[in-house]
Structure formats: C-alpha cells, structure tokens
mmCIF file of C-alpha atoms and ligand atoms in Angstrom:
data_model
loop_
_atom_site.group_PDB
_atom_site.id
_atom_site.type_symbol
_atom_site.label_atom_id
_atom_site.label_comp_id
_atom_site.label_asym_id
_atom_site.label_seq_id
_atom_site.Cartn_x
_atom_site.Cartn_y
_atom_site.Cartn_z
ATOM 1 C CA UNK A 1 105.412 39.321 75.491
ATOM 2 C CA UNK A 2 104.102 36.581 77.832
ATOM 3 C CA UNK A 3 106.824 34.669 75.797
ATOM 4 C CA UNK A 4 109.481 36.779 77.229
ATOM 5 C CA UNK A 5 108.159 37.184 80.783
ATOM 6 C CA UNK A 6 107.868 33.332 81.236
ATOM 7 C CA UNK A 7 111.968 32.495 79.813
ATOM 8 C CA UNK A 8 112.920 35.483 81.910
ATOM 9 C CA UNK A 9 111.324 34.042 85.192
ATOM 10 C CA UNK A 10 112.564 30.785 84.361
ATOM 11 C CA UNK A 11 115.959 31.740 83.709
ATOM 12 C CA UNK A 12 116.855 33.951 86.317
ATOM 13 C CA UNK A 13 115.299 32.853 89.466
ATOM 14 C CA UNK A 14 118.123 34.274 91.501
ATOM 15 C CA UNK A 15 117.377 38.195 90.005
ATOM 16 C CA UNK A 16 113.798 38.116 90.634
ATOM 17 C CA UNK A 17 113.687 37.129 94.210
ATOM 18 C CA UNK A 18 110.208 37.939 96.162
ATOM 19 C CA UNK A 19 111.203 41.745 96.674
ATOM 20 C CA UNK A 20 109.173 43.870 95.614
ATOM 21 C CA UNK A 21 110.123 46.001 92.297
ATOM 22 C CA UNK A 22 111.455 49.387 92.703
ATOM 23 C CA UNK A 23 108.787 51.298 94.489
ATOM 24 C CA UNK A 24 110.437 54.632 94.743
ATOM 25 C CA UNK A 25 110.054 55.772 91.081
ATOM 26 C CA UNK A 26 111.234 59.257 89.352
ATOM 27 C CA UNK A 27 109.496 61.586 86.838
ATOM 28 C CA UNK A 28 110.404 64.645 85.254
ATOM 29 C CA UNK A 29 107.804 66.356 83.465
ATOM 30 C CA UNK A 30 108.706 69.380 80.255
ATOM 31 C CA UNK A 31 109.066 72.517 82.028
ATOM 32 C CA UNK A 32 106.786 75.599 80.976
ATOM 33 C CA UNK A 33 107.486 79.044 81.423
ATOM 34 C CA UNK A 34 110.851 79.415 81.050
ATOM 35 C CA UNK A 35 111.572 76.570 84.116
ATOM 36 C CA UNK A 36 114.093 75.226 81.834
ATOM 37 C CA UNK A 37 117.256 75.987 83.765
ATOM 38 C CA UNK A 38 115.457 74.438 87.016
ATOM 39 C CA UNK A 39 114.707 71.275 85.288
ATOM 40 C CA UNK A 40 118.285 71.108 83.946
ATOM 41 C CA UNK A 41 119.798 71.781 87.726
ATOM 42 C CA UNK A 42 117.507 68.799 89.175
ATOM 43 C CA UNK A 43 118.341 66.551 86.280
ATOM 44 C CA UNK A 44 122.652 67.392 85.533
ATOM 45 C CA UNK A 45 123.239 67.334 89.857
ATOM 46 C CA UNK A 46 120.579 64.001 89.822
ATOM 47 C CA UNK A 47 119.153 65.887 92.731
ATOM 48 C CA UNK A 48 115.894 63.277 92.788
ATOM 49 C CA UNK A 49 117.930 60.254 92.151
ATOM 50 C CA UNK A 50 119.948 60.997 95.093
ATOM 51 C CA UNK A 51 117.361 60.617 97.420
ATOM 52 C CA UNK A 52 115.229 57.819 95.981
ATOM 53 C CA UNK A 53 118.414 55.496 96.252
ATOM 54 C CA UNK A 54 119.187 56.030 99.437
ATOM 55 C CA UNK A 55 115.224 56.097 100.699
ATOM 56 C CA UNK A 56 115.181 52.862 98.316
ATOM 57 C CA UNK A 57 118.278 51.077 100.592
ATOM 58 C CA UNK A 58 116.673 51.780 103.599
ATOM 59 C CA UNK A 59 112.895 51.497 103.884
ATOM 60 C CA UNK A 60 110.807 49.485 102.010
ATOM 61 C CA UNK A 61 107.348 50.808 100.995
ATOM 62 C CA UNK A 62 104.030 48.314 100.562
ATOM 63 C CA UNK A 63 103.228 50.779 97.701
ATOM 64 C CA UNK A 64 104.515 52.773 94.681
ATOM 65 C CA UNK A 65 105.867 56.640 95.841
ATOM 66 C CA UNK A 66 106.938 58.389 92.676
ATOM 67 C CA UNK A 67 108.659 61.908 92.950
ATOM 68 C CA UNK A 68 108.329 64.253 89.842
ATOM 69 C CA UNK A 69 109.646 67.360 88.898
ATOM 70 C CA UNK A 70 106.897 69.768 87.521
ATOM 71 C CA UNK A 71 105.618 73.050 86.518
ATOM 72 C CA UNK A 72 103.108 74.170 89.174
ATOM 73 C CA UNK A 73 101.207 77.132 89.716
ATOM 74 C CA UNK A 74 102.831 78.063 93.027
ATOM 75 C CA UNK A 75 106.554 77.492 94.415
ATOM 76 C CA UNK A 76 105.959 74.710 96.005
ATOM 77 C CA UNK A 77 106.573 70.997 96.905
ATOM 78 C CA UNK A 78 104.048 68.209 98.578
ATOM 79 C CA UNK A 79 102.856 65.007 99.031
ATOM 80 C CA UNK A 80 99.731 63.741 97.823
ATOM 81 C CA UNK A 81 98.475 60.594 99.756
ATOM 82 C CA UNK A 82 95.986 60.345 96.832
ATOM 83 C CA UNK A 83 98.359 59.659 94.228
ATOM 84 C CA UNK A 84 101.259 58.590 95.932
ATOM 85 C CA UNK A 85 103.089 61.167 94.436
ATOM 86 C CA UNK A 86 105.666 63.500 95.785
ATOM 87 C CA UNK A 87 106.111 66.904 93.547
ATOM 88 C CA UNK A 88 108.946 69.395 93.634
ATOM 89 C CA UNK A 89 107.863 72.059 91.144
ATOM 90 C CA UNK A 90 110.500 74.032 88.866
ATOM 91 C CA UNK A 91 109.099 77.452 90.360
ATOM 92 C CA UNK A 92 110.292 75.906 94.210
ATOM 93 C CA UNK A 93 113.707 75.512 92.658
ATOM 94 C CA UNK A 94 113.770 78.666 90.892
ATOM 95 C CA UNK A 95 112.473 80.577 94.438
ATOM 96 C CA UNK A 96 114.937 78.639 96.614
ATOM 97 C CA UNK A 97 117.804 79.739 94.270
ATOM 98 C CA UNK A 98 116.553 83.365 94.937
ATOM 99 C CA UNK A 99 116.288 83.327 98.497
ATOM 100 C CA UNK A 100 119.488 81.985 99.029
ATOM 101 C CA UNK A 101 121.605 84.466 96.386
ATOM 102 C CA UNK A 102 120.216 87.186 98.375
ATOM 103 C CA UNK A 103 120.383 91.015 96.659
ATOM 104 C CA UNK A 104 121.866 90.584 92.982
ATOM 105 C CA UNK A 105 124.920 90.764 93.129
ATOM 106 C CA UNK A 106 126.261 91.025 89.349
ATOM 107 C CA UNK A 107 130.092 90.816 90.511
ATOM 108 C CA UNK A 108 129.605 87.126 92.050
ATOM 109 C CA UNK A 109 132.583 85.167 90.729
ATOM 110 C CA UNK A 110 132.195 81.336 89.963
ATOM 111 C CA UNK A 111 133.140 79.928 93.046
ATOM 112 C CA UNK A 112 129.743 81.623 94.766
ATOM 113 C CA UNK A 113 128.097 80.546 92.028
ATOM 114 C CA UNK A 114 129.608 76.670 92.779
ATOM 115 C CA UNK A 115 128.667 77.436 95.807
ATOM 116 C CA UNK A 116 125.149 78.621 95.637
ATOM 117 C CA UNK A 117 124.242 75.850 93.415
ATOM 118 C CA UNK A 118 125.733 73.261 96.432
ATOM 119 C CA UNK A 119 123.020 75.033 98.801
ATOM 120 C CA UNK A 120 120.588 74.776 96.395
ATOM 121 C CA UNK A 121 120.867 71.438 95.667
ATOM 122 C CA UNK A 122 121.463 70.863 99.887
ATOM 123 C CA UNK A 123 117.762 72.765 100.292
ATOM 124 C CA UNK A 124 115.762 70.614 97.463
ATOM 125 C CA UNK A 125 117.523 67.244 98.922
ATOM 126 C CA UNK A 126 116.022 68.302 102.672
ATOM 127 C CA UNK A 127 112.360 68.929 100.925
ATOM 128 C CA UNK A 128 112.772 65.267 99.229
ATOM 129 C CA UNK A 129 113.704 63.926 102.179
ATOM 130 C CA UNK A 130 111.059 65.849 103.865
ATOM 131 C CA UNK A 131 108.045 65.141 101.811
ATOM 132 C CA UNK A 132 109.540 61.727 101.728
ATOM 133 C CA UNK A 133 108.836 61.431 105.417
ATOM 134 C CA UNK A 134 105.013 62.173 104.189
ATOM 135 C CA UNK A 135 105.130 59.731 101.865
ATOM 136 C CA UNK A 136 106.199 56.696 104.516
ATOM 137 C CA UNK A 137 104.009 58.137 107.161
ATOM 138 C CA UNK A 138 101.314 57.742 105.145
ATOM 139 C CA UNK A 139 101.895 54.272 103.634
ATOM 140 C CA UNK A 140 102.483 52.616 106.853
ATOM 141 C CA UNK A 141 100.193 54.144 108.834
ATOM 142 C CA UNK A 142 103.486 55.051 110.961
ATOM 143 C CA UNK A 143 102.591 56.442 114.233
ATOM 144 C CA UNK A 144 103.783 59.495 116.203
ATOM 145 C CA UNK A 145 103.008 61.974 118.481
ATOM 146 C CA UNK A 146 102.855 66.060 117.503
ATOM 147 C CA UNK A 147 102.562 67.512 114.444
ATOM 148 C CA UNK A 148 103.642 65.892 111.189
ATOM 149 C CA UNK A 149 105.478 68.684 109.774
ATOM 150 C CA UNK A 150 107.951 68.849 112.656
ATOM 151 C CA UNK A 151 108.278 64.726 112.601
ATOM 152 C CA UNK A 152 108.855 65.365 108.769
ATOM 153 C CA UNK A 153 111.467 68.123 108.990
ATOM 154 C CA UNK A 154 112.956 65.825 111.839
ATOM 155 C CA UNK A 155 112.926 63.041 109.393
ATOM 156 C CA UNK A 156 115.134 65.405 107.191
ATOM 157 C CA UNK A 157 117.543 65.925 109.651
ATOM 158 C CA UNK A 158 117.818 62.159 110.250
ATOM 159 C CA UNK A 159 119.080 61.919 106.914
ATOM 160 C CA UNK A 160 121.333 64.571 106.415
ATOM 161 C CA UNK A 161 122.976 65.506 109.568
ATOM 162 C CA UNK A 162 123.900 61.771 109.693
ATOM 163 C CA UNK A 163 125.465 61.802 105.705
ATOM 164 C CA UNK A 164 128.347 63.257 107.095
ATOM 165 C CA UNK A 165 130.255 66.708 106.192
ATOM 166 C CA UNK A 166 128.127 66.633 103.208
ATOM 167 C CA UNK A 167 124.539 66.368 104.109
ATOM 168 C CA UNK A 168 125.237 68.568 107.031
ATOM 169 C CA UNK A 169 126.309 71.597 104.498
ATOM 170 C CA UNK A 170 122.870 70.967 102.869
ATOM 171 C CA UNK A 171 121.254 71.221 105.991
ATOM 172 C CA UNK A 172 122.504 73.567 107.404
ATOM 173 C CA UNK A 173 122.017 75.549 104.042
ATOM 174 C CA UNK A 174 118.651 74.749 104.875
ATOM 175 C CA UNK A 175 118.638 76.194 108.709
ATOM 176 C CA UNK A 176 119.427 79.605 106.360
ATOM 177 C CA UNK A 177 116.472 79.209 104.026
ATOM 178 C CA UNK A 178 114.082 79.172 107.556
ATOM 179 C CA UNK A 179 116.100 82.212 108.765
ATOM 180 C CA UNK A 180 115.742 83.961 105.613
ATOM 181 C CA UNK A 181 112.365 83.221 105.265
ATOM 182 C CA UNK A 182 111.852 84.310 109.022
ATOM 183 C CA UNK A 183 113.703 87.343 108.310
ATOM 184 C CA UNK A 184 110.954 88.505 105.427
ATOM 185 C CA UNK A 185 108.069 87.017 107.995
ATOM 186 C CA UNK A 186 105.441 90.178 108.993
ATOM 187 C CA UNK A 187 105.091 89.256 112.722
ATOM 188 C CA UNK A 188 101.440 90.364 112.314
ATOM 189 C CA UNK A 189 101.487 88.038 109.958
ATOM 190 C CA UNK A 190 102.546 84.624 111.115
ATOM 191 C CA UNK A 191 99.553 82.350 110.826
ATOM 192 C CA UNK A 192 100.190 79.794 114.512
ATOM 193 C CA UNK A 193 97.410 77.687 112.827
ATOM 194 C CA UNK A 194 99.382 76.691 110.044
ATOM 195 C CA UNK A 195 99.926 73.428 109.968
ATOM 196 C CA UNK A 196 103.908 73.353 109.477
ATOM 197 C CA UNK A 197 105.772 75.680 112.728
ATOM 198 C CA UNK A 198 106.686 79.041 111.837
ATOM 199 C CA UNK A 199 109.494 79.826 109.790
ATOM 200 C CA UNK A 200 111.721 81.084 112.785
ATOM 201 C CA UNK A 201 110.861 77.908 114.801
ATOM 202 C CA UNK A 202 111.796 75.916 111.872
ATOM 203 C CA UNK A 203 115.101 78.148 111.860
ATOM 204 C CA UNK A 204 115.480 77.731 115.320
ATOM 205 C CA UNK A 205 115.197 73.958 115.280
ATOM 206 C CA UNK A 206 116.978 72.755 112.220
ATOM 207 C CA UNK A 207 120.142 74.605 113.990
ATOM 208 C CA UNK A 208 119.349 73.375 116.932
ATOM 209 C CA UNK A 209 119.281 69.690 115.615
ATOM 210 C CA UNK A 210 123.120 70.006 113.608
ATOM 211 C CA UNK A 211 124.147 72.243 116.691
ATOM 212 C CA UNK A 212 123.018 68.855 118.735
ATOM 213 C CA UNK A 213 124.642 66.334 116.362
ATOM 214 C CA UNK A 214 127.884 67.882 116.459
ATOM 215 C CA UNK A 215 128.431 69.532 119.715
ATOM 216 C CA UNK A 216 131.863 72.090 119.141
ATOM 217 C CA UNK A 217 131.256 72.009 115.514
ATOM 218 C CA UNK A 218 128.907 74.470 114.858
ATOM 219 C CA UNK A 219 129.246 76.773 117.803
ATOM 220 C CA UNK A 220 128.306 79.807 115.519
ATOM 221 C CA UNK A 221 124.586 78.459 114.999
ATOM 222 C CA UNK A 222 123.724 79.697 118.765
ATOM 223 C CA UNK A 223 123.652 83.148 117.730
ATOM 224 C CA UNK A 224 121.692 84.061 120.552
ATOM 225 C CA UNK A 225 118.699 85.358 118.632
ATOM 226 C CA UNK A 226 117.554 83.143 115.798
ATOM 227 C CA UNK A 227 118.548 80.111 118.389
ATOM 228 C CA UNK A 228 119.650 81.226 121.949
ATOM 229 C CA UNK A 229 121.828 79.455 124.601
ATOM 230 C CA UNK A 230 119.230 78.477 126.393
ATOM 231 C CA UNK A 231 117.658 76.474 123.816
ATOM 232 C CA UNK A 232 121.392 75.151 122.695
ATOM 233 C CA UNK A 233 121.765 73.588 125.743
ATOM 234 C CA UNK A 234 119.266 70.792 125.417
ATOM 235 C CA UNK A 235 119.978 70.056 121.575
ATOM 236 C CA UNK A 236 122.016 67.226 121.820
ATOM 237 C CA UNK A 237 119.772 65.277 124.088
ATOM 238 C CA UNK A 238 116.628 66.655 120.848
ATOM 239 C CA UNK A 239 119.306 64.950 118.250
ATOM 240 C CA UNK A 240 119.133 61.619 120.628
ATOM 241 C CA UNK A 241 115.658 62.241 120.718
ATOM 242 C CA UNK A 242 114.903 62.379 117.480
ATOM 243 C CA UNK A 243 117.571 59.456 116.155
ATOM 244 C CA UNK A 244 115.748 57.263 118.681
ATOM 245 C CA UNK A 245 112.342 58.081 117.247
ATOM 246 C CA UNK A 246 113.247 57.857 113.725
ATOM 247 C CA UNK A 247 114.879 54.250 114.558
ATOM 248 C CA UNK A 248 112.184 52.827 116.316
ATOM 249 C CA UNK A 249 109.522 54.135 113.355
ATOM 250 C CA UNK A 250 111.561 52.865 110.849
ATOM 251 C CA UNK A 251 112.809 49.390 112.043
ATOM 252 C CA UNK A 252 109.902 47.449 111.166
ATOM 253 C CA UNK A 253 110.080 48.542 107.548
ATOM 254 C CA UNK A 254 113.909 48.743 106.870
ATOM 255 C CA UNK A 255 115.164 47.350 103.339
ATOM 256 C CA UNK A 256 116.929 43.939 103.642
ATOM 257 C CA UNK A 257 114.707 42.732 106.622
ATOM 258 C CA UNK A 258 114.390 38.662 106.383
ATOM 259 C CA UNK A 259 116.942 38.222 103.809
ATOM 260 C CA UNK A 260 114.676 40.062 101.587
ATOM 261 C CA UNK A 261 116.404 43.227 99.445
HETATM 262 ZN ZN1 LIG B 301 105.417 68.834 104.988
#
C-alpha cells in the first residue's frame, strides 16, 4: 500500500495538486420499512449527486460534509454540525411525494406521474441545497444577520432560481409544498417560536423570491392571498438582496480561488 501511494504521488504530480480531496461525499444507506421505492427515486434521478457537484464547483469546504440517504424515524431532513453530516430520510421523500399528488387520484395518466416525480425531485434538490446552506454556515463560521432558516431557504433560492427554467420549476414546486403545508396548518397551532418561519411565510417568500427573479414571468404567484401585491412589489429588490448576500458570504470560499480547484 505505501508502495502504491508513493509511485502514484511521484508519477502524477499534475493530478494531485494541493486541493483538497472531494469533501462533499454521498451515502446511501439500505432502506427499511418498505422505503425501497424512495431509495430507488434518489438513486435512478441521482437526486444527491446533483447537488454535491455543483456545491463541489463552487465552494470549497475546510472539512468533510457527507449527505446520506436514510431510514429515520420521522420525515425529515437535517444537518448535524456534530457529524458533518447532512440526512434526507426515505420517509421525507415518501411524505413529499404525498403532499404534492394531493387526493388519490387512481385515473392519473403517465405524464402526471412524469410530472410529479419532476416536483419531487425539484422539492428534495431545494432541501439539499437547503441543509447544504447549514452545512457551510457552520464550517466557516459564515456570518449573517436573522435567522438561519430563512438565510438557508434563501441559500436555496440562490441556487435554483438562478439554474435557469429548470431549477426554477423545482422551486417553484417547492413554493407549493409551503402552501400546501400552510393550507393543512391549524392557525391555533402555528408555533412563532419555531425556529424555521411558518409554513405560509415560507410560501409567501419562496414566491416572492422567483416572482422577484423573473419579473413578468410568474405573474400568477401574486395571488393576492398566499403572497399579495403589496408584498410583490418589493420582491425584486429581496432577489437583489439576497444574490448580493449570498455573493459576498460565499466569495471568500469559492472553488478555484488562487489557481487552486
Ligand atoms: Zn434548516
């Protein structure tokens, strides 16, 4: 082994350069409880993969970040600063698919299906991206101002919305999760405490944000109750806003800085 290391190192100067290795890695763990299908979505659309290369050409990290697919006890996805690890759980794919199908509807043909599977796939690339933002937050110290969960989400839309037709189907397939979600909300029973906004101010703002990027294109988002003129009118000056932010956080940190890769 120490054989191999030391011909390789010799041998190939110009492919081992001072970067550091791949720091953005990817795990898939066996799905339990019938999570099989999930597990098979994330891996056949390379839903994870996605995401880690394009975090991986942009922003370098001082420390390993792995993402893994996993059964969990809860729907869920997170970031855990203690491990460095970034989970997306089978049972979150599974209840994102629900949510967004709506009431069973047993005469869907194939194109809806092609189609729910594209917002599917749109929603669990935003919560990457999201928890993502978690991940670099936390490993260089980055600083901000308000509460991390809206600089995260923002984060999201700083990667989608600016993919292009694409990433702006998946996120505003993801505007629709927050509105269905908001929909289902108990008033009685929003918790203002929590640390991440409530679902209709998530709603609210991830329209706001592609209504802001794109001004004329998605004139239908103001819908005058889940986000209202009055809001609409300052969203393209938010979507500066928030480009500017996520520029100036990121610039010390981007990929290829000093002629490194
Ligand atoms: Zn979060």
């Amino acid at each position: 082994m120490l054989a191999a290391v030391g011909v390789s190192a010799a041998c190939t100067p110009a492919a081992l350069p001072a970067a550091e290795p791949a720091k953005w890695g990817i795990s898939y763990e066996a799905p339990k409880r019938g999570s099989g299908a999930e597990a098979e979505f994330l891996r056949e659309r390379h839903v994870l993969e996605e995401v880690r290369s394009s975090l991986a050409e942009q922003v370098r990290l001082p420390d390993g970040v792995t993402m893994t697919a996993r059964s969990c006890k809860d729907a869920e996805a997170e970031y855990d600063p203690e491990t460095g690890r970034i989970s997306v759980c089978y049972e979150f794919v599974a209840e994102t698919r629900d949510l967004l199908r709506g009431e069973d509807r047993p005469d869907r043909d194939a194109d809806l299906d092609a189609e729910l599977d594209e917002r599917v796939e749109g929603a669990l690339r935003e919560t990457l991206y999201h928890e993502g933002a978690h991940a670099l937050i936390d490993k260089w110290e980055l600083p901000f101002v308000g509460r991390e969960e809206d600089v995260a989400d923002q984060f999201a839309a700083y990667q989608l919305i600016r993919q292009g037709a694409r990433g702006q189907r998946h996120f505003a397939a993801v505007a629709d999760v927050y509105g269905l979600y908001a929909a289902d909300d108990d008033p009685e029973d929003i918790d203002f405490a929590d640390e991440h906004s409530p679902d209709a101010a998530r709603a609210a703002n991830y329209r706001c944000w592609l209504y802001g990027a794109r001004p004329g294109a998605y004139e239908r988002l103001v819908d005058g109750t889940i986000l209202t003129p009055d809001r609409s009118e300052g969203c393209e000056e938010e979507w500066e806003a928030l480009q500017r932010g996520w520029d100036h956080l990121l610039k010390p940190h981007r990929e290829g800085r000093n002629g490194t890769s």
